[in-house]
Every structure is written in C-alpha cells, then in structure tokens.
Amino acid sequence: GTRWCTASSNPEYYESYTRHGDLYVNIRKSDGAKFQIHFESQQAMDADDEPVALGEIGISEGLKNFYFQRVPILSFLKIYYKECDDFSEGLAKVELNGKWGFIDTTGRQICSCKYDFAYGFSDGLASVELNGKFGYVDKTGKEVIPCKYDTASYFSEGVAAVHLNGKWGFINKAGIEVIPCKYDGICGFYNGLALVKLNEKYGIIDKNGKEICPYKYDYALGFSEGLAQVRLNEKWGLINCQGIEVVPLIFNNIWRFRAATIVKLGNKYGLVNNNGEYILPCEYDEINIFNERIIAKKSDTKYEFNLSGELINI
C-alpha cells in the first residue's frame, strides 16, 4: 500500500537501499500514516516521498529506544531533527518544528527547541535569537545573557560584538558592556585589538576601548596573520596591529592570502609578502595563488613561482 520508489516494480530501488542497511517502514497509530526510514542514507520520507523529521511526526519514546539499539546515535539524530548541525564544543544546534535548541553527543536536549535561531558554541557560549532579539545561552542551556540585542556575534578572546540601537560595542561573558555600543561598524578582536568604525572612519582600539590607531581610513577589513587591509582616498594598503602602514596605500586593489598579498597597480599585478616586500613586481597581467604556488601571466606566457618568488616553471 505504500507509494514510494521502494514499492516500485523495479527491484533496483529497494535493493539500492537494503544493500547498505535496513529499510524501515513506520506506521503512525493515530492516523495510519506511513513513513520510510533509512539511516545509512539519512533519509526519512513520507508516503509522497517528501522528507520529514522523525521528531515532527510523533515518534514515540519506545520507538526511539528501538532505534537506539540498532543504529549509531548520530545517524538517528540526523533524521530525528529537521536540521542537526555539526558538534562544536560537544554540543550541536538542532531544529524541530521551526525552533532551535541544543543537544549533546548522547542526544540529550540541554536546551529545548524554543529559539527562532541559534549559532554554534564558541568560548562556552552560543548566540540565540528570540522575537527578533539576540542573547546567549551556556552549555547547561541557561540563558545567561538575555535576548535584548539586535545582533550578537561569536565570543572570541573573552568578548563578543553586539549591535544595539544602530550602534556596535563589545560585551564580556557576564553580559557587561566592556566597550559601549557607540561604533558604526566593527571587526572582531585579534590579539587584543579590533578595527572599528566611528564617524565614517576606521581605526584600531584595544580591549579597554583605547585608541591605538586614529580613525582615518575610509574602509578596513579584519586582521589576518597580523595584517589588515585598509583603504584611503580609493587606494589600498596593509597595516599591522600597531597601525603602521606595512604596505603603502598606493594600490588600486589588493587580495590577502595567508603568506602573501596580490596587489594591483594601474592595470598590472604584483605580489608582496607580509613585510611589504615585493615577491613579484607589478608587471604581470594576471596573478593567482594555488596550493602554495604562484601562477602569473604576462602577455601569452604563464610563469609558475614558489612563494619566495623563485621561478619553477614556464
């Protein structure tokens, strides 16, 4: 009486499932609705072959225990919830009936599915959304910072960026605003320093809100490998954590990689290292970095260099 592909006259459909594991059919007692479950392919389907979450179809505790004895717990959880994220710090965010909560690796709900959205754990806390406002829960599921912010980011280096009434600031794990919400934009902390935007200009502050680099840049991106991209008067360069311009602001554009930066000057491309020294001069029509190799093109010739700028192949 089912209408699935596994009930087809073509036996290959059924065999393709059972070759990799048991195929279950559950019949809901309340209305006779049938559901097909295959854990190895992480599929739970209704009679119309549409995906369903076991937790949303009224699965009983007895049936849960039946499956717990037969399949890995994580395989069950991936089908029980509509969404089951990867585990972070021993916990995973899950969605059921349009609401989000958290489970541990045994499948126990440490925070019931009651939030409109949730983010993964970082530094022991996770950001959650309720009625358009954000707060934080700890690993016991307790809401330790109330949902009152317009946006709330991950904790890093003991602080998190929060947005309230159109302005950004930072709070600690106790929910105290260690840097008040007065900034127009911010990047997260890196080694105790953060790029922030105030009165349409970017500068650098420390964790006490002290100005390390004046607010003078038109645009900035967060620190990576100790350097940050900045723009002033339509020209790009790199500054270090002390606000020193390691790569002068003379380039039309730049693209940061881990150990090098592609720079564009006029219509030509070059490459500089993290000390601002040229690896390749700005004389190439195109430069790309793949797997620790530099591929540069000049006219119709392609050159391959290592990250030190030594020619490997033409």
Short mmCIF file of N, CA and C in Angstrom, two decimals, residues 84-237:
data_model
loop_
_atom_site.label_atom_id
_atom_site.label_comp_id
_atom_site.label_asym_id
_atom_site.label_seq_id
_atom_site.Cartn_x
_atom_site.Cartn_y
_atom_site.Cartn_z
N CYS A 84 20.31 19.30 11.93
CA CYS A 84 21.21 18.91 13.02
C CYS A 84 22.61 19.31 12.59
N ASP A 85 23.15 20.34 13.24
CA ASP A 85 24.44 20.89 12.85
C ASP A 85 25.57 20.00 13.35
N ASP A 86 26.79 20.27 12.88
CA ASP A 86 27.95 19.57 13.40
C ASP A 86 28.18 19.99 14.85
N PHE A 87 28.81 19.09 15.62
CA PHE A 87 29.06 19.39 17.03
C PHE A 87 30.21 20.38 17.17
N SER A 88 30.02 21.32 18.09
CA SER A 88 31.03 22.31 18.41
C SER A 88 31.10 22.42 19.93
N GLU A 89 32.29 22.19 20.47
CA GLU A 89 32.48 22.18 21.93
C GLU A 89 31.54 21.17 22.59
N GLY A 90 31.29 20.03 21.90
CA GLY A 90 30.50 18.95 22.47
C GLY A 90 29.00 19.11 22.35
N LEU A 91 28.55 20.17 21.67
CA LEU A 91 27.11 20.43 21.52
C LEU A 91 26.80 20.77 20.07
N ALA A 92 25.55 20.50 19.67
CA ALA A 92 25.12 20.80 18.32
C ALA A 92 23.78 21.52 18.37
N LYS A 93 23.60 22.49 17.50
CA LYS A 93 22.30 23.15 17.39
C LYS A 93 21.39 22.30 16.52
N VAL A 94 20.10 22.24 16.89
CA VAL A 94 19.13 21.42 16.17
C VAL A 94 17.84 22.21 15.98
N GLU A 95 17.10 21.84 14.92
CA GLU A 95 15.82 22.49 14.62
C GLU A 95 14.70 21.47 14.64
N LEU A 96 13.62 21.84 15.30
CA LEU A 96 12.43 20.99 15.36
C LEU A 96 11.20 21.89 15.39
N ASN A 97 10.26 21.64 14.47
CA ASN A 97 9.04 22.45 14.38
C ASN A 97 9.33 23.94 14.28
N GLY A 98 10.38 24.27 13.51
CA GLY A 98 10.70 25.66 13.27
C GLY A 98 11.42 26.37 14.39
N LYS A 99 11.80 25.66 15.45
CA LYS A 99 12.51 26.26 16.58
C LYS A 99 13.84 25.55 16.79
N TRP A 100 14.78 26.27 17.43
CA TRP A 100 16.14 25.77 17.59
C TRP A 100 16.49 25.57 19.06
N GLY A 101 17.31 24.54 19.29
CA GLY A 101 17.85 24.26 20.63
C GLY A 101 19.19 23.58 20.48
N PHE A 102 19.66 22.92 21.55
CA PHE A 102 20.97 22.27 21.53
C PHE A 102 20.90 20.88 22.15
N ILE A 103 21.70 19.97 21.61
CA ILE A 103 21.81 18.61 22.15
C ILE A 103 23.28 18.30 22.41
N ASP A 104 23.51 17.31 23.31
CA ASP A 104 24.88 16.81 23.48
C ASP A 104 25.07 15.56 22.63
N THR A 105 26.23 14.94 22.71
CA THR A 105 26.56 13.81 21.83
C THR A 105 25.78 12.55 22.17
N THR A 106 25.07 12.53 23.30
CA THR A 106 24.21 11.39 23.62
C THR A 106 22.80 11.59 23.09
N GLY A 107 22.52 12.77 22.52
CA GLY A 107 21.18 13.08 22.02
C GLY A 107 20.31 13.79 23.04
N ARG A 108 20.84 14.02 24.24
CA ARG A 108 20.05 14.70 25.28
C ARG A 108 19.93 16.18 24.94
N GLN A 109 18.71 16.70 25.05
CA GLN A 109 18.50 18.13 24.82
C GLN A 109 18.94 18.90 26.05
N ILE A 110 20.01 19.68 25.90
CA ILE A 110 20.44 20.52 27.02
C ILE A 110 19.75 21.88 26.97
N CYS A 111 19.17 22.19 25.82
CA CYS A 111 18.38 23.42 25.65
C CYS A 111 17.25 23.10 24.71
N SER A 112 16.02 23.22 25.17
CA SER A 112 14.86 22.83 24.36
C SER A 112 14.75 23.69 23.11
N CYS A 113 14.10 23.16 22.10
CA CYS A 113 13.93 23.87 20.82
C CYS A 113 12.86 24.95 20.99
N LYS A 114 13.31 26.14 21.39
CA LYS A 114 12.38 27.24 21.66
C LYS A 114 12.82 28.56 21.03
N TYR A 115 14.02 28.59 20.45
CA TYR A 115 14.53 29.83 19.88
C TYR A 115 14.25 29.91 18.38
N ASP A 116 14.14 31.14 17.88
CA ASP A 116 13.88 31.34 16.46
C ASP A 116 15.11 30.98 15.61
N PHE A 117 16.28 31.13 16.19
CA PHE A 117 17.52 30.70 15.54
C PHE A 117 18.60 30.58 16.59
N ALA A 118 19.67 29.87 16.24
CA ALA A 118 20.79 29.69 17.15
C ALA A 118 22.07 29.55 16.35
N TYR A 119 23.19 29.94 16.97
CA TYR A 119 24.51 29.76 16.38
C TYR A 119 25.30 28.77 17.24
N GLY A 120 26.40 28.26 16.70
CA GLY A 120 27.20 27.29 17.42
C GLY A 120 27.92 27.89 18.61
N PHE A 121 28.41 27.00 19.49
CA PHE A 121 29.12 27.45 20.69
C PHE A 121 30.52 27.93 20.36
N SER A 122 30.94 28.96 21.08
CA SER A 122 32.28 29.50 20.99
C SER A 122 32.64 30.07 22.35
N ASP A 123 33.77 29.64 22.89
CA ASP A 123 34.18 30.09 24.23
C ASP A 123 33.12 29.79 25.29
N GLY A 124 32.37 28.69 25.08
CA GLY A 124 31.43 28.24 26.11
C GLY A 124 30.05 28.86 26.04
N LEU A 125 29.82 29.78 25.10
CA LEU A 125 28.51 30.43 24.97
C LEU A 125 28.06 30.38 23.51
N ALA A 126 26.73 30.41 23.31
CA ALA A 126 26.16 30.41 21.96
C ALA A 126 25.12 31.52 21.85
N SER A 127 25.14 32.19 20.72
CA SER A 127 24.17 33.25 20.46
C SER A 127 22.84 32.65 20.01
N VAL A 128 21.73 33.15 20.56
CA VAL A 128 20.40 32.67 20.20
C VAL A 128 19.49 33.86 19.92
N GLU A 129 18.47 33.62 19.09
CA GLU A 129 17.53 34.68 18.72
C GLU A 129 16.13 34.31 19.16
N LEU A 130 15.44 35.28 19.75
CA LEU A 130 14.05 35.09 20.17
C LEU A 130 13.31 36.40 19.95
N ASN A 131 12.23 36.33 19.15
CA ASN A 131 11.41 37.51 18.87
C ASN A 131 12.23 38.68 18.32
N GLY A 132 13.19 38.35 17.45
CA GLY A 132 13.98 39.39 16.80
C GLY A 132 15.11 39.95 17.61
N LYS A 133 15.35 39.42 18.80
CA LYS A 133 16.43 39.90 19.67
C LYS A 133 17.39 38.75 20.00
N PHE A 134 18.66 39.11 20.25
CA PHE A 134 19.70 38.11 20.47
C PHE A 134 20.24 38.17 21.89
N GLY A 135 20.56 36.97 22.40
CA GLY A 135 21.24 36.82 23.68
C GLY A 135 22.13 35.60 23.63
N TYR A 136 22.49 35.05 24.81
CA TYR A 136 23.41 33.92 24.85
C TYR A 136 22.96 32.88 25.86
N VAL A 137 23.21 31.61 25.53
CA VAL A 137 22.99 30.50 26.46
C VAL A 137 24.34 29.85 26.75
N ASP A 138 24.44 29.23 27.96
CA ASP A 138 25.66 28.49 28.27
C ASP A 138 25.46 27.01 27.97
N LYS A 139 26.41 26.19 28.36
CA LYS A 139 26.39 24.77 27.99
C LYS A 139 25.39 23.95 28.81
N THR A 140 24.76 24.57 29.78
CA THR A 140 23.68 23.90 30.51
C THR A 140 22.33 24.25 29.92
N GLY A 141 22.32 25.14 28.91
CA GLY A 141 21.07 25.58 28.30
C GLY A 141 20.48 26.81 28.96
N LYS A 142 21.16 27.32 29.98
CA LYS A 142 20.66 28.50 30.69
C LYS A 142 20.94 29.76 29.87
N GLU A 143 19.95 30.64 29.79
CA GLU A 143 20.10 31.91 29.10
C GLU A 143 20.81 32.87 30.05
N VAL A 144 22.12 33.00 29.87
CA VAL A 144 22.93 33.77 30.81
C VAL A 144 23.00 35.25 30.44
N ILE A 145 22.77 35.58 29.16
CA ILE A 145 22.70 36.97 28.72
C ILE A 145 21.37 37.12 27.99
N PRO A 146 20.46 37.94 28.48
CA PRO A 146 19.10 38.00 27.93
C PRO A 146 19.07 38.44 26.46
N CYS A 147 18.02 38.04 25.77
CA CYS A 147 17.84 38.38 24.36
C CYS A 147 17.35 39.83 24.24
N LYS A 148 18.32 40.72 24.12
CA LYS A 148 17.97 42.15 24.05
C LYS A 148 18.72 42.89 22.94
N TYR A 149 19.67 42.21 22.28
CA TYR A 149 20.47 42.87 21.26
C TYR A 149 19.90 42.64 19.87
N ASP A 150 20.15 43.58 18.97
CA ASP A 150 19.67 43.45 17.60
C ASP A 150 20.49 42.42 16.82
N THR A 151 21.75 42.30 17.15
CA THR A 151 22.65 41.29 16.60
C THR A 151 23.67 40.94 17.67
N ALA A 152 24.11 39.69 17.68
CA ALA A 152 25.13 39.27 18.64
C ALA A 152 26.03 38.23 17.98
N SER A 153 27.34 38.46 18.00
CA SER A 153 28.27 37.60 17.28
C SER A 153 28.90 36.56 18.22
N TYR A 154 29.83 35.78 17.69
CA TYR A 154 30.54 34.77 18.47
C TYR A 154 31.46 35.43 19.51
N PHE A 155 31.68 34.71 20.61
CA PHE A 155 32.69 35.14 21.58
C PHE A 155 34.07 34.75 21.07
N SER A 156 35.01 35.65 21.23
CA SER A 156 36.40 35.41 20.88
C SER A 156 37.27 36.28 21.78
N GLU A 157 38.29 35.68 22.34
CA GLU A 157 39.16 36.39 23.27
C GLU A 157 38.37 36.98 24.43
N GLY A 158 37.30 36.28 24.83
CA GLY A 158 36.54 36.67 26.02
C GLY A 158 35.50 37.74 25.80
N VAL A 159 35.35 38.24 24.57
CA VAL A 159 34.35 39.28 24.28
C VAL A 159 33.60 38.95 23.01
N ALA A 160 32.45 39.58 22.84
CA ALA A 160 31.64 39.39 21.64
C ALA A 160 31.11 40.75 21.18
N ALA A 161 31.03 40.92 19.88
CA ALA A 161 30.47 42.15 19.32
C ALA A 161 28.95 42.07 19.34
N VAL A 162 28.31 43.16 19.79
CA VAL A 162 26.85 43.23 19.84
C VAL A 162 26.37 44.53 19.20
N HIS A 163 25.15 44.48 18.68
CA HIS A 163 24.57 45.62 17.97
C HIS A 163 23.29 46.03 18.68
N LEU A 164 23.19 47.29 19.06
CA LEU A 164 22.02 47.78 19.79
C LEU A 164 21.72 49.21 19.38
N ASN A 165 20.47 49.44 18.97
CA ASN A 165 20.02 50.78 18.57
C ASN A 165 20.92 51.41 17.51
N GLY A 166 21.33 50.58 16.54
CA GLY A 166 22.11 51.09 15.42
C GLY A 166 23.59 51.24 15.66
N LYS A 167 24.09 50.87 16.84
CA LYS A 167 25.50 51.02 17.16
C LYS A 167 26.09 49.70 17.66
N TRP A 168 27.42 49.57 17.51
CA TRP A 168 28.13 48.36 17.89
C TRP A 168 29.02 48.60 19.11
N GLY A 169 29.16 47.53 19.91
CA GLY A 169 30.07 47.55 21.04
C GLY A 169 30.48 46.13 21.37
N PHE A 170 31.09 45.93 22.55
CA PHE A 170 31.55 44.61 22.96
C PHE A 170 31.08 44.32 24.39
N ILE A 171 30.69 43.07 24.62
CA ILE A 171 30.32 42.62 25.97
C ILE A 171 31.24 41.48 26.37
N ASN A 172 31.37 41.27 27.71
CA ASN A 172 32.10 40.11 28.19
C ASN A 172 31.11 38.98 28.50
N LYS A 173 31.60 37.87 29.05
CA LYS A 173 30.75 36.71 29.27
C LYS A 173 29.73 36.92 30.39
N ALA A 174 29.92 37.97 31.17
CA ALA A 174 28.94 38.30 32.19
C ALA A 174 27.84 39.21 31.64
N GLY A 175 27.94 39.57 30.34
CA GLY A 175 26.94 40.44 29.73
C GLY A 175 27.19 41.91 29.96
N ILE A 176 28.36 42.25 30.51
CA ILE A 176 28.70 43.65 30.78
C ILE A 176 29.31 44.28 29.53
N GLU A 177 28.85 45.46 29.18
CA GLU A 177 29.40 46.16 28.02
C GLU A 177 30.77 46.73 28.40
N VAL A 178 31.82 46.00 28.03
CA VAL A 178 33.18 46.46 28.35
C VAL A 178 33.60 47.58 27.41
N ILE A 179 33.02 47.63 26.22
CA ILE A 179 33.20 48.74 25.28
C ILE A 179 31.80 49.15 24.83
N PRO A 180 31.36 50.34 25.13
CA PRO A 180 29.96 50.73 24.89
C PRO A 180 29.57 50.67 23.42
N CYS A 181 28.28 50.51 23.18
CA CYS A 181 27.74 50.46 21.82
C CYS A 181 27.66 51.88 21.25
N LYS A 182 28.77 52.27 20.64
CA LYS A 182 28.84 53.63 20.07
C LYS A 182 29.44 53.64 18.67
N TYR A 183 29.86 52.47 18.18
CA TYR A 183 30.56 52.42 16.90
C TYR A 183 29.61 52.11 15.75
N ASP A 184 29.96 52.63 14.57
CA ASP A 184 29.14 52.41 13.37
C ASP A 184 29.41 51.04 12.74
N GLY A 185 30.56 50.46 13.01
CA GLY A 185 30.92 49.15 12.49
C GLY A 185 32.14 48.64 13.22
N ILE A 186 32.30 47.32 13.29
CA ILE A 186 33.44 46.73 13.99
C ILE A 186 33.85 45.42 13.33
N CYS A 187 35.12 45.07 13.52
CA CYS A 187 35.63 43.73 13.22
C CYS A 187 36.02 43.10 14.57
N GLY A 188 36.01 41.78 14.65
CA GLY A 188 36.30 41.11 15.89
C GLY A 188 37.74 41.32 16.35
N PHE A 189 38.00 41.00 17.62
CA PHE A 189 39.33 41.20 18.19
C PHE A 189 40.32 40.19 17.64
N TYR A 190 41.54 40.66 17.46
CA TYR A 190 42.67 39.83 17.04
C TYR A 190 43.86 40.23 17.90
N ASN A 191 44.32 39.29 18.74
CA ASN A 191 45.43 39.58 19.66
C ASN A 191 45.18 40.85 20.47
N GLY A 192 43.93 41.00 20.94
CA GLY A 192 43.61 42.12 21.82
C GLY A 192 43.30 43.42 21.13
N LEU A 193 43.25 43.44 19.80
CA LEU A 193 42.98 44.66 19.06
C LEU A 193 41.84 44.46 18.08
N ALA A 194 41.10 45.53 17.79
CA ALA A 194 39.97 45.44 16.87
C ALA A 194 39.90 46.68 16.01
N LEU A 195 39.52 46.48 14.75
CA LEU A 195 39.23 47.60 13.86
C LEU A 195 37.79 48.02 14.08
N VAL A 196 37.57 49.33 14.24
CA VAL A 196 36.22 49.85 14.47
C VAL A 196 35.98 51.07 13.59
N LYS A 197 34.70 51.34 13.35
CA LYS A 197 34.31 52.47 12.52
C LYS A 197 33.57 53.49 13.37
N LEU A 198 34.02 54.72 13.31
CA LEU A 198 33.40 55.81 14.07
C LEU A 198 33.39 57.06 13.21
N ASN A 199 32.21 57.66 13.07
CA ASN A 199 32.06 58.86 12.24
C ASN A 199 32.62 58.64 10.83
N GLU A 200 32.25 57.48 10.26
CA GLU A 200 32.59 57.13 8.88
C GLU A 200 34.06 56.87 8.64
N LYS A 201 34.88 56.73 9.69
CA LYS A 201 36.29 56.42 9.53
C LYS A 201 36.66 55.22 10.42
N TYR A 202 37.69 54.47 9.98
CA TYR A 202 38.13 53.28 10.70
C TYR A 202 39.44 53.54 11.44
N GLY A 203 39.54 52.95 12.63
CA GLY A 203 40.77 52.98 13.41
C GLY A 203 40.90 51.70 14.21
N ILE A 204 41.86 51.67 15.13
CA ILE A 204 42.12 50.47 15.94
C ILE A 204 41.96 50.83 17.41
N ILE A 205 41.29 49.94 18.17
CA ILE A 205 41.17 50.09 19.63
C ILE A 205 41.66 48.81 20.30
N ASP A 206 41.99 48.93 21.60
CA ASP A 206 42.31 47.74 22.39
C ASP A 206 41.08 47.34 23.20
N LYS A 207 41.22 46.34 24.08
CA LYS A 207 40.06 45.81 24.80
C LYS A 207 39.52 46.77 25.86
N ASN A 208 40.24 47.84 26.11
CA ASN A 208 39.72 48.87 27.01
C ASN A 208 39.05 50.01 26.25
N GLY A 209 39.00 49.87 24.92
CA GLY A 209 38.41 50.92 24.10
C GLY A 209 39.37 52.04 23.80
N LYS A 210 40.67 51.88 24.20
CA LYS A 210 41.67 52.91 23.95
C LYS A 210 42.05 52.93 22.48
N GLU A 211 42.16 54.14 21.93
CA GLU A 211 42.51 54.30 20.52
C GLU A 211 43.99 53.98 20.31
N ILE A 212 44.28 52.99 19.46
CA ILE A 212 45.64 52.61 19.13
C ILE A 212 46.07 53.23 17.82
N CYS A 213 45.14 53.31 16.89
CA CYS A 213 45.40 53.93 15.58
C CYS A 213 44.26 54.91 15.30
N PRO A 214 44.55 56.13 14.90
CA PRO A 214 43.50 57.14 14.69
C PRO A 214 42.45 56.69 13.69
N TYR A 215 41.24 57.26 13.81
CA TYR A 215 40.16 56.99 12.86
C TYR A 215 40.40 57.82 11.61
N LYS A 216 41.01 57.17 10.61
CA LYS A 216 41.37 57.94 9.41
C LYS A 216 41.11 57.18 8.11
N TYR A 217 40.83 55.88 8.17
CA TYR A 217 40.68 55.10 6.95
C TYR A 217 39.22 55.07 6.50
N ASP A 218 39.03 55.06 5.18
CA ASP A 218 37.67 55.03 4.63
C ASP A 218 37.03 53.65 4.74
N TYR A 219 37.87 52.62 4.75
CA TYR A 219 37.35 51.25 4.85
C TYR A 219 38.46 50.35 5.37
N ALA A 220 38.07 49.27 6.04
CA ALA A 220 39.05 48.33 6.58
C ALA A 220 38.42 46.96 6.71
N LEU A 221 39.26 45.92 6.59
CA LEU A 221 38.86 44.55 6.83
C LEU A 221 39.63 44.02 8.03
N GLY A 222 39.10 42.98 8.68
CA GLY A 222 39.68 42.47 9.92
C GLY A 222 41.10 41.94 9.76
N PHE A 223 41.79 41.83 10.90
CA PHE A 223 43.17 41.36 10.91
C PHE A 223 43.24 39.88 10.53
N SER A 224 44.31 39.54 9.81
CA SER A 224 44.63 38.16 9.45
C SER A 224 46.14 38.06 9.35
N GLU A 225 46.73 37.10 10.07
CA GLU A 225 48.19 36.97 10.08
C GLU A 225 48.86 38.28 10.49
N GLY A 226 48.19 39.04 11.38
CA GLY A 226 48.78 40.26 11.91
C GLY A 226 48.66 41.48 11.03
N LEU A 227 47.95 41.36 9.90
CA LEU A 227 47.80 42.49 8.99
C LEU A 227 46.34 42.71 8.64
N ALA A 228 45.99 43.95 8.28
CA ALA A 228 44.62 44.28 7.89
C ALA A 228 44.65 45.14 6.63
N GLN A 229 43.69 44.88 5.74
CA GLN A 229 43.54 45.69 4.54
C GLN A 229 42.83 47.00 4.89
N VAL A 230 43.36 48.10 4.41
CA VAL A 230 42.74 49.41 4.64
C VAL A 230 42.71 50.20 3.33
N ARG A 231 41.73 51.11 3.25
CA ARG A 231 41.58 51.94 2.05
C ARG A 231 41.46 53.40 2.46
N LEU A 232 42.16 54.26 1.72
CA LEU A 232 42.08 55.70 1.95
C LEU A 232 42.20 56.40 0.61
N ASN A 233 41.22 57.27 0.32
CA ASN A 233 41.22 58.00 -0.95
C ASN A 233 41.34 57.06 -2.15
N GLU A 234 40.55 55.96 -2.09
CA GLU A 234 40.47 54.98 -3.18
C GLU A 234 41.75 54.19 -3.39
N LYS A 235 42.69 54.25 -2.46
CA LYS A 235 43.92 53.47 -2.57
C LYS A 235 44.02 52.49 -1.38
N TRP A 236 44.55 51.30 -1.70
CA TRP A 236 44.62 50.22 -0.70
C TRP A 236 46.06 49.97 -0.24
N GLY A 237 46.15 49.49 1.01
CA GLY A 237 47.42 49.06 1.56
C GLY A 237 47.18 48.14 2.74
#
